[in-house]
mmCIF file with all atom_site columns, C-alpha atoms in Angstrom:
data_model
loop_
_atom_site.group_PDB
_atom_site.id
_atom_site.type_symbol
_atom_site.label_atom_id
_atom_site.label_alt_id
_atom_site.label_comp_id
_atom_site.label_asym_id
_atom_site.label_entity_id
_atom_site.label_seq_id
_atom_site.pdbx_PDB_ins_code
_atom_site.Cartn_x
_atom_site.Cartn_y
_atom_site.Cartn_z
_atom_site.occupancy
_atom_site.B_iso_or_equiv
_atom_site.pdbx_formal_charge
_atom_site.auth_seq_id
_atom_site.auth_comp_id
_atom_site.auth_asym_id
_atom_site.auth_atom_id
_atom_site.pdbx_PDB_model_num
ATOM 1   C CA . ASN A 1 1   ? 42.029 10.423  -34.510 1.00 87.00 ? 11  ASN A CA 1
ATOM 2   C CA . CYS A 1 2   ? 40.188 8.359   -37.147 1.00 89.00 ? 12  CYS A CA 1
ATOM 3   C CA . THR A 1 3   ? 41.444 7.140   -40.508 1.00 91.00 ? 13  THR A CA 1
ATOM 4   C CA . VAL A 1 4   ? 39.270 5.399   -43.113 1.00 93.00 ? 14  VAL A CA 1
ATOM 5   C CA . VAL A 1 5   ? 40.933 3.904   -46.200 1.00 94.00 ? 15  VAL A CA 1
ATOM 6   C CA . THR A 1 6   ? 40.657 1.152   -48.773 1.00 95.00 ? 16  THR A CA 1
ATOM 7   C CA . ALA A 1 7   ? 43.674 -1.161  -49.051 1.00 94.00 ? 17  ALA A CA 1
ATOM 8   C CA . ASN A 1 8   ? 44.698 -1.597  -52.672 1.00 93.00 ? 18  ASN A CA 1
ATOM 9   C CA . PRO A 1 9   ? 45.729 -4.983  -54.148 1.00 91.00 ? 19  PRO A CA 1
ATOM 10  C CA . GLU A 1 10  ? 49.463 -4.153  -53.969 1.00 93.00 ? 20  GLU A CA 1
ATOM 11  C CA . GLN A 1 11  ? 49.179 -3.296  -50.260 1.00 95.00 ? 21  GLN A CA 1
ATOM 12  C CA . LEU A 1 12  ? 47.316 -6.532  -49.559 1.00 95.00 ? 22  LEU A CA 1
ATOM 13  C CA . ARG A 1 13  ? 49.918 -8.574  -51.450 1.00 95.00 ? 23  ARG A CA 1
ATOM 14  C CA . LEU A 1 14  ? 52.686 -6.919  -49.425 1.00 95.00 ? 24  LEU A CA 1
ATOM 15  C CA . ILE A 1 15  ? 50.881 -7.523  -46.119 1.00 94.00 ? 25  ILE A CA 1
ATOM 16  C CA . THR A 1 16  ? 50.396 -11.206 -47.008 1.00 96.00 ? 26  THR A CA 1
ATOM 17  C CA . SER A 1 17  ? 53.809 -11.751 -48.616 1.00 95.00 ? 27  SER A CA 1
ATOM 18  C CA . MET A 1 18  ? 55.102 -13.821 -45.689 1.00 94.00 ? 28  MET A CA 1
ATOM 19  C CA . ILE A 1 19  ? 52.872 -16.785 -46.529 1.00 96.00 ? 29  ILE A CA 1
ATOM 20  C CA . PRO A 1 20  ? 53.417 -19.186 -49.459 1.00 95.00 ? 30  PRO A CA 1
ATOM 21  C CA . PRO A 1 21  ? 52.301 -17.749 -52.832 1.00 95.00 ? 31  PRO A CA 1
ATOM 22  C CA . ALA A 1 22  ? 49.656 -20.455 -53.335 1.00 95.00 ? 32  ALA A CA 1
ATOM 23  C CA . GLU A 1 23  ? 48.094 -19.624 -49.949 1.00 95.00 ? 33  GLU A CA 1
ATOM 24  C CA . GLN A 1 24  ? 48.312 -15.905 -50.685 1.00 95.00 ? 34  GLN A CA 1
ATOM 25  C CA . GLU A 1 25  ? 46.518 -16.432 -53.991 1.00 94.00 ? 35  GLU A CA 1
ATOM 26  C CA . LYS A 1 26  ? 43.744 -18.492 -52.337 1.00 94.00 ? 36  LYS A CA 1
ATOM 27  C CA . MET A 1 27  ? 43.371 -15.757 -49.721 1.00 95.00 ? 37  MET A CA 1
ATOM 28  C CA . LEU A 1 28  ? 43.163 -12.788 -52.090 1.00 95.00 ? 38  LEU A CA 1
ATOM 29  C CA . ASP A 1 29  ? 41.665 -14.286 -55.261 1.00 94.00 ? 39  ASP A CA 1
ATOM 30  C CA . GLY A 1 30  ? 38.017 -13.839 -54.245 1.00 96.00 ? 40  GLY A CA 1
ATOM 31  C CA . LEU A 1 31  ? 38.357 -10.341 -52.794 1.00 96.00 ? 41  LEU A CA 1
ATOM 32  C CA . VAL A 1 32  ? 35.802 -7.825  -54.093 1.00 97.00 ? 42  VAL A CA 1
ATOM 33  C CA . ALA A 1 33  ? 36.190 -4.831  -51.745 1.00 96.00 ? 43  ALA A CA 1
ATOM 34  C CA . ASN A 1 34  ? 37.500 -3.723  -48.352 1.00 96.00 ? 44  ASN A CA 1
ATOM 35  C CA . ARG A 1 35  ? 37.352 -0.832  -45.931 1.00 96.00 ? 45  ARG A CA 1
ATOM 36  C CA . VAL A 1 36  ? 39.790 -0.122  -43.097 1.00 95.00 ? 46  VAL A CA 1
ATOM 37  C CA . MET A 1 37  ? 38.886 2.064   -40.105 1.00 94.00 ? 47  MET A CA 1
ATOM 38  C CA . SER A 1 38  ? 41.622 2.897   -37.597 1.00 94.00 ? 48  SER A CA 1
ATOM 39  C CA . PHE A 1 39  ? 41.317 4.901   -34.389 1.00 92.00 ? 49  PHE A CA 1
ATOM 40  C CA . SER A 1 40  ? 44.040 6.248   -32.083 1.00 89.00 ? 50  SER A CA 1
ATOM 41  C CA . PRO A 1 41  ? 44.311 9.023   -29.475 1.00 86.00 ? 51  PRO A CA 1
ATOM 42  C CA . LYS A 1 42  ? 45.263 12.423  -30.944 1.00 84.00 ? 52  LYS A CA 1
ATOM 43  C CA . ARG A 1 43  ? 47.697 13.271  -28.143 1.00 83.00 ? 53  ARG A CA 1
ATOM 44  C CA . ALA A 1 44  ? 49.540 9.959   -28.037 1.00 78.00 ? 54  ALA A CA 1
ATOM 45  C CA . PRO A 1 45  ? 48.782 8.015   -31.237 1.00 72.00 ? 55  PRO A CA 1
ATOM 46  C CA . GLN A 1 46  ? 51.422 5.351   -30.458 1.00 75.00 ? 56  GLN A CA 1
ATOM 47  C CA . SER A 1 47  ? 49.874 4.529   -27.071 1.00 76.00 ? 57  SER A CA 1
ATOM 48  C CA . LYS A 1 48  ? 46.760 2.684   -28.314 1.00 86.00 ? 58  LYS A CA 1
ATOM 49  C CA . GLN A 1 49  ? 45.041 1.696   -31.501 1.00 90.00 ? 59  GLN A CA 1
ATOM 50  C CA . VAL A 1 50  ? 41.746 0.135   -32.511 1.00 93.00 ? 60  VAL A CA 1
ATOM 51  C CA . ALA A 1 51  ? 41.181 -1.006  -36.089 1.00 95.00 ? 61  ALA A CA 1
ATOM 52  C CA . PHE A 1 52  ? 38.291 -2.627  -37.928 1.00 96.00 ? 62  PHE A CA 1
ATOM 53  C CA . VAL A 1 53  ? 38.462 -4.040  -41.440 1.00 96.00 ? 63  VAL A CA 1
ATOM 54  C CA . LEU A 1 54  ? 35.560 -5.346  -43.489 1.00 97.00 ? 64  LEU A CA 1
ATOM 55  C CA . TYR A 1 55  ? 36.181 -7.449  -46.583 1.00 97.00 ? 65  TYR A CA 1
ATOM 56  C CA . GLU A 1 56  ? 33.618 -8.515  -49.154 1.00 97.00 ? 66  GLU A CA 1
ATOM 57  C CA . LEU A 1 57  ? 34.421 -11.697 -51.053 1.00 97.00 ? 67  LEU A CA 1
ATOM 58  C CA . LYS A 1 58  ? 32.860 -13.392 -54.075 1.00 97.00 ? 68  LYS A CA 1
ATOM 59  C CA . SER A 1 59  ? 31.578 -16.436 -52.161 1.00 96.00 ? 69  SER A CA 1
ATOM 60  C CA . VAL A 1 60  ? 31.265 -17.994 -48.732 1.00 95.00 ? 70  VAL A CA 1
ATOM 61  C CA . GLN A 1 61  ? 34.136 -20.348 -49.643 1.00 97.00 ? 71  GLN A CA 1
ATOM 62  C CA . ASP A 1 62  ? 36.312 -17.366 -50.617 1.00 97.00 ? 72  ASP A CA 1
ATOM 63  C CA . ALA A 1 63  ? 35.551 -15.762 -47.237 1.00 97.00 ? 73  ALA A CA 1
ATOM 64  C CA . LEU A 1 64  ? 36.615 -18.937 -45.418 1.00 96.00 ? 74  LEU A CA 1
ATOM 65  C CA . GLU A 1 65  ? 39.827 -19.107 -47.523 1.00 97.00 ? 75  GLU A CA 1
ATOM 66  C CA . PHE A 1 66  ? 40.529 -15.477 -46.621 1.00 97.00 ? 76  PHE A CA 1
ATOM 67  C CA . VAL A 1 67  ? 40.194 -16.197 -42.883 1.00 97.00 ? 77  VAL A CA 1
ATOM 68  C CA . THR A 1 68  ? 42.464 -19.246 -43.207 1.00 96.00 ? 78  THR A CA 1
ATOM 69  C CA . GLY A 1 69  ? 45.057 -17.090 -44.957 1.00 97.00 ? 79  GLY A CA 1
ATOM 70  C CA . SER A 1 70  ? 44.696 -14.367 -42.350 1.00 97.00 ? 80  SER A CA 1
ATOM 71  C CA . GLU A 1 71  ? 45.537 -16.816 -39.572 1.00 97.00 ? 81  GLU A CA 1
ATOM 72  C CA . LEU A 1 72  ? 48.581 -17.980 -41.558 1.00 97.00 ? 82  LEU A CA 1
ATOM 73  C CA . VAL A 1 73  ? 49.695 -14.329 -41.801 1.00 97.00 ? 83  VAL A CA 1
ATOM 74  C CA . MET A 1 74  ? 49.223 -13.832 -38.040 1.00 96.00 ? 84  MET A CA 1
ATOM 75  C CA . ARG A 1 75  ? 51.250 -16.925 -37.215 1.00 96.00 ? 85  ARG A CA 1
ATOM 76  C CA . ALA A 1 76  ? 53.984 -16.018 -39.739 1.00 95.00 ? 86  ALA A CA 1
ATOM 77  C CA . ASN A 1 77  ? 54.153 -12.599 -38.109 1.00 93.00 ? 87  ASN A CA 1
ATOM 78  C CA . ASP A 1 78  ? 54.642 -14.299 -34.714 1.00 93.00 ? 88  ASP A CA 1
ATOM 79  C CA . GLU A 1 79  ? 57.689 -16.118 -36.119 1.00 92.00 ? 89  GLU A CA 1
ATOM 80  C CA . LYS A 1 80  ? 59.056 -13.036 -37.850 1.00 91.00 ? 90  LYS A CA 1
ATOM 81  C CA . MET A 1 81  ? 58.733 -10.913 -34.715 1.00 91.00 ? 91  MET A CA 1
ATOM 82  C CA . LYS A 1 82  ? 60.378 -13.284 -32.206 1.00 90.00 ? 92  LYS A CA 1
ATOM 83  C CA . ALA A 1 83  ? 63.418 -10.973 -31.911 1.00 87.00 ? 93  ALA A CA 1
ATOM 84  C CA . GLY A 1 84  ? 64.123 -7.265  -32.147 1.00 84.00 ? 94  GLY A CA 1
ATOM 85  C CA . ALA A 1 85  ? 63.152 -4.061  -30.363 1.00 84.00 ? 95  ALA A CA 1
ATOM 86  C CA . VAL A 1 86  ? 59.482 -4.770  -31.114 1.00 88.00 ? 96  VAL A CA 1
ATOM 87  C CA . ARG A 1 87  ? 58.716 -8.450  -30.664 1.00 92.00 ? 97  ARG A CA 1
ATOM 88  C CA . ILE A 1 88  ? 55.875 -10.824 -29.952 1.00 94.00 ? 98  ILE A CA 1
ATOM 89  C CA . ILE A 1 89  ? 56.693 -12.733 -26.783 1.00 94.00 ? 99  ILE A CA 1
ATOM 90  C CA . GLU A 1 90  ? 53.478 -14.728 -26.401 1.00 94.00 ? 100 GLU A CA 1
ATOM 91  C CA . SER A 1 91  ? 50.564 -15.679 -28.665 1.00 96.00 ? 101 SER A CA 1
ATOM 92  C CA . LYS A 1 92  ? 47.370 -17.562 -27.947 1.00 97.00 ? 102 LYS A CA 1
ATOM 93  C CA . TYR A 1 93  ? 44.872 -18.494 -30.676 1.00 97.00 ? 103 TYR A CA 1
ATOM 94  C CA . THR A 1 94  ? 41.269 -19.553 -30.148 1.00 96.00 ? 104 THR A CA 1
ATOM 95  C CA . ALA A 1 95  ? 39.266 -21.058 -33.009 1.00 96.00 ? 105 ALA A CA 1
ATOM 96  C CA . LEU A 1 96  ? 35.829 -19.566 -33.639 1.00 94.00 ? 106 LEU A CA 1
ATOM 97  C CA . SER A 1 97  ? 33.290 -21.911 -35.121 1.00 89.00 ? 107 SER A CA 1
ATOM 98  C CA . SER A 1 98  ? 29.654 -21.047 -34.620 1.00 86.00 ? 108 SER A CA 1
ATOM 99  C CA . GLU A 1 99  ? 26.604 -20.261 -36.701 1.00 85.00 ? 109 GLU A CA 1
ATOM 100 C CA . ASN A 1 100 ? 27.542 -16.569 -36.362 1.00 91.00 ? 110 ASN A CA 1
ATOM 101 C CA . LEU A 1 101 ? 31.292 -16.366 -36.986 1.00 95.00 ? 111 LEU A CA 1
ATOM 102 C CA . THR A 1 102 ? 33.989 -18.732 -38.247 1.00 96.00 ? 112 THR A CA 1
ATOM 103 C CA . GLY A 1 103 ? 37.619 -17.778 -37.771 1.00 97.00 ? 113 GLY A CA 1
ATOM 104 C CA . VAL A 1 104 ? 40.194 -17.088 -35.116 1.00 97.00 ? 114 VAL A CA 1
ATOM 105 C CA . LEU A 1 105 ? 40.664 -14.870 -32.075 1.00 96.00 ? 115 LEU A CA 1
ATOM 106 C CA . ALA A 1 106 ? 44.268 -14.028 -31.145 1.00 97.00 ? 116 ALA A CA 1
ATOM 107 C CA . ARG A 1 107 ? 45.709 -12.601 -27.927 1.00 96.00 ? 117 ARG A CA 1
ATOM 108 C CA . LYS A 1 108 ? 49.346 -11.486 -28.005 1.00 96.00 ? 118 LYS A CA 1
ATOM 109 C CA . GLN A 1 109 ? 51.873 -9.942  -25.674 1.00 95.00 ? 119 GLN A CA 1
ATOM 110 C CA . MET A 1 110 ? 54.387 -7.670  -27.357 1.00 92.00 ? 120 MET A CA 1
ATOM 111 C CA . GLN A 1 111 ? 57.598 -6.212  -26.027 1.00 90.00 ? 121 GLN A CA 1
ATOM 112 C CA . VAL A 1 112 ? 58.004 -2.676  -27.367 1.00 86.00 ? 122 VAL A CA 1
ATOM 113 C CA . GLY A 1 113 ? 61.339 -1.456  -26.059 1.00 84.00 ? 123 GLY A CA 1
ATOM 114 C CA . PRO A 1 114 ? 60.998 -1.645  -22.274 1.00 86.00 ? 124 PRO A CA 1
ATOM 115 C CA . ASN A 1 115 ? 57.170 -1.796  -22.381 1.00 86.00 ? 125 ASN A CA 1
ATOM 116 C CA . LEU A 1 116 ? 54.709 -4.674  -22.670 1.00 91.00 ? 126 LEU A CA 1
ATOM 117 C CA . GLN A 1 117 ? 51.632 -4.253  -24.859 1.00 91.00 ? 127 GLN A CA 1
ATOM 118 C CA . THR A 1 118 ? 48.577 -6.452  -25.224 1.00 93.00 ? 128 THR A CA 1
ATOM 119 C CA . VAL A 1 119 ? 47.232 -6.946  -28.738 1.00 94.00 ? 129 VAL A CA 1
ATOM 120 C CA . LEU A 1 120 ? 43.861 -8.586  -29.339 1.00 96.00 ? 130 LEU A CA 1
ATOM 121 C CA . SER A 1 121 ? 42.818 -9.434  -32.869 1.00 96.00 ? 131 SER A CA 1
ATOM 122 C CA . LEU A 1 122 ? 40.176 -11.383 -34.712 1.00 97.00 ? 132 LEU A CA 1
ATOM 123 C CA . SER A 1 123 ? 39.581 -12.576 -38.261 1.00 97.00 ? 133 SER A CA 1
ATOM 124 C CA . ALA A 1 124 ? 36.168 -14.106 -38.855 1.00 97.00 ? 134 ALA A CA 1
ATOM 125 C CA . ALA A 1 125 ? 33.789 -14.846 -41.718 1.00 96.00 ? 135 ALA A CA 1
ATOM 126 C CA . ARG A 1 126 ? 30.037 -14.620 -41.865 1.00 96.00 ? 136 ARG A CA 1
ATOM 127 C CA . GLY A 1 127 ? 28.614 -15.407 -45.266 1.00 95.00 ? 137 GLY A CA 1
ATOM 128 C CA . ARG A 1 128 ? 30.661 -13.591 -47.932 1.00 96.00 ? 138 ARG A CA 1
ATOM 129 C CA . LEU A 1 129 ? 31.961 -11.003 -45.461 1.00 96.00 ? 139 LEU A CA 1
ATOM 130 C CA . VAL A 1 130 ? 35.057 -11.078 -43.292 1.00 97.00 ? 140 VAL A CA 1
ATOM 131 C CA . VAL A 1 131 ? 35.588 -8.821  -40.310 1.00 97.00 ? 141 VAL A CA 1
ATOM 132 C CA . GLU A 1 132 ? 39.015 -8.245  -38.791 1.00 97.00 ? 142 GLU A CA 1
ATOM 133 C CA . THR A 1 133 ? 39.688 -6.320  -35.627 1.00 96.00 ? 143 THR A CA 1
ATOM 134 C CA . MET A 1 134 ? 42.765 -5.237  -33.718 1.00 96.00 ? 144 MET A CA 1
ATOM 135 C CA . PHE A 1 135 ? 42.919 -3.719  -30.251 1.00 94.00 ? 145 PHE A CA 1
ATOM 136 C CA . VAL A 1 136 ? 46.345 -2.486  -29.098 1.00 93.00 ? 146 VAL A CA 1
ATOM 137 C CA . GLU A 1 137 ? 46.395 -1.566  -25.408 1.00 90.00 ? 147 GLU A CA 1
ATOM 138 C CA . GLU A 1 138 ? 42.624 -1.247  -25.409 1.00 90.00 ? 148 GLU A CA 1
ATOM 139 C CA . LYS A 1 139 ? 40.913 -3.640  -23.038 1.00 90.00 ? 149 LYS A CA 1
ATOM 140 C CA . ILE A 1 140 ? 37.928 -5.611  -24.302 1.00 93.00 ? 150 ILE A CA 1
ATOM 141 C CA . ALA A 1 141 ? 36.581 -8.924  -22.997 1.00 93.00 ? 151 ALA A CA 1
ATOM 142 C CA . ASP A 1 142 ? 36.444 -11.812 -25.488 1.00 92.00 ? 152 ASP A CA 1
ATOM 143 C CA . ASP A 1 143 ? 32.629 -11.985 -25.407 1.00 91.00 ? 153 ASP A CA 1
ATOM 144 C CA . GLU A 1 144 ? 32.382 -8.215  -26.051 1.00 94.00 ? 154 GLU A CA 1
ATOM 145 C CA . HIS A 1 145 ? 34.973 -8.528  -28.832 1.00 94.00 ? 155 HIS A CA 1
ATOM 146 C CA . LEU A 1 146 ? 32.961 -11.287 -30.533 1.00 94.00 ? 156 LEU A CA 1
ATOM 147 C CA . ALA A 1 147 ? 29.683 -9.383  -30.104 1.00 94.00 ? 157 ALA A CA 1
ATOM 148 C CA . LEU A 1 148 ? 31.248 -6.254  -31.621 1.00 94.00 ? 158 LEU A CA 1
ATOM 149 C CA . ALA A 1 149 ? 32.665 -8.199  -34.581 1.00 94.00 ? 159 ALA A CA 1
ATOM 150 C CA . LEU A 1 150 ? 29.288 -9.850  -35.201 1.00 94.00 ? 160 LEU A CA 1
ATOM 151 C CA . ASP A 1 151 ? 27.510 -6.489  -34.975 1.00 93.00 ? 161 ASP A CA 1
ATOM 152 C CA . LEU A 1 152 ? 29.931 -4.930  -37.477 1.00 93.00 ? 162 LEU A CA 1
ATOM 153 C CA . VAL A 1 153 ? 29.536 -7.713  -40.017 1.00 93.00 ? 163 VAL A CA 1
ATOM 154 C CA . ARG A 1 154 ? 25.746 -7.740  -39.616 1.00 91.00 ? 164 ARG A CA 1
ATOM 155 C CA . ARG A 1 155 ? 25.548 -3.969  -40.126 1.00 89.00 ? 165 ARG A CA 1
ATOM 156 C CA . ALA A 1 156 ? 27.630 -4.398  -43.275 1.00 89.00 ? 166 ALA A CA 1
ATOM 157 C CA . GLY A 1 157 ? 25.084 -6.858  -44.649 1.00 83.00 ? 167 GLY A CA 1
ATOM 158 C CA . GLY A 1 158 ? 26.435 -10.179 -43.357 1.00 65.00 ? 168 GLY A CA 1
ATOM 159 C CA . GLU A 1 159 ? 23.876 -12.915 -43.983 1.00 62.00 ? 169 GLU A CA 1
#
């Protein structure tokens, strides 16, 4: 099952509403366009998910601000989801800083009822583009994850 959408400004403001307004504004101010692609199995759509998001921003600086804001959102989500039926029980962040991608790679363990799920995500800038990925219960090695993210952003015109 594949879904392709564009997130509108109201949706993006809602998604980022857990960070301070000034940070939210810095994150979203330079946004030009986005495209979200989400994949899940037809028979059991809750069992796994893979998502890719590409953002185009006005400048390289705007792209870096977006990635900074994205990490703030991820960490705020960690705090928000410490308790409840669906909760994040462990998070590990790795900074990405190379000539190819600048951002963050996150690995999380979630408790979903009685089950544990692994969630891998990335938010990284290359030029004026930002790529975000999310893998829920889909195994991918970090080096493959980074190579895929770089390939996506390059194919989208990343400098």
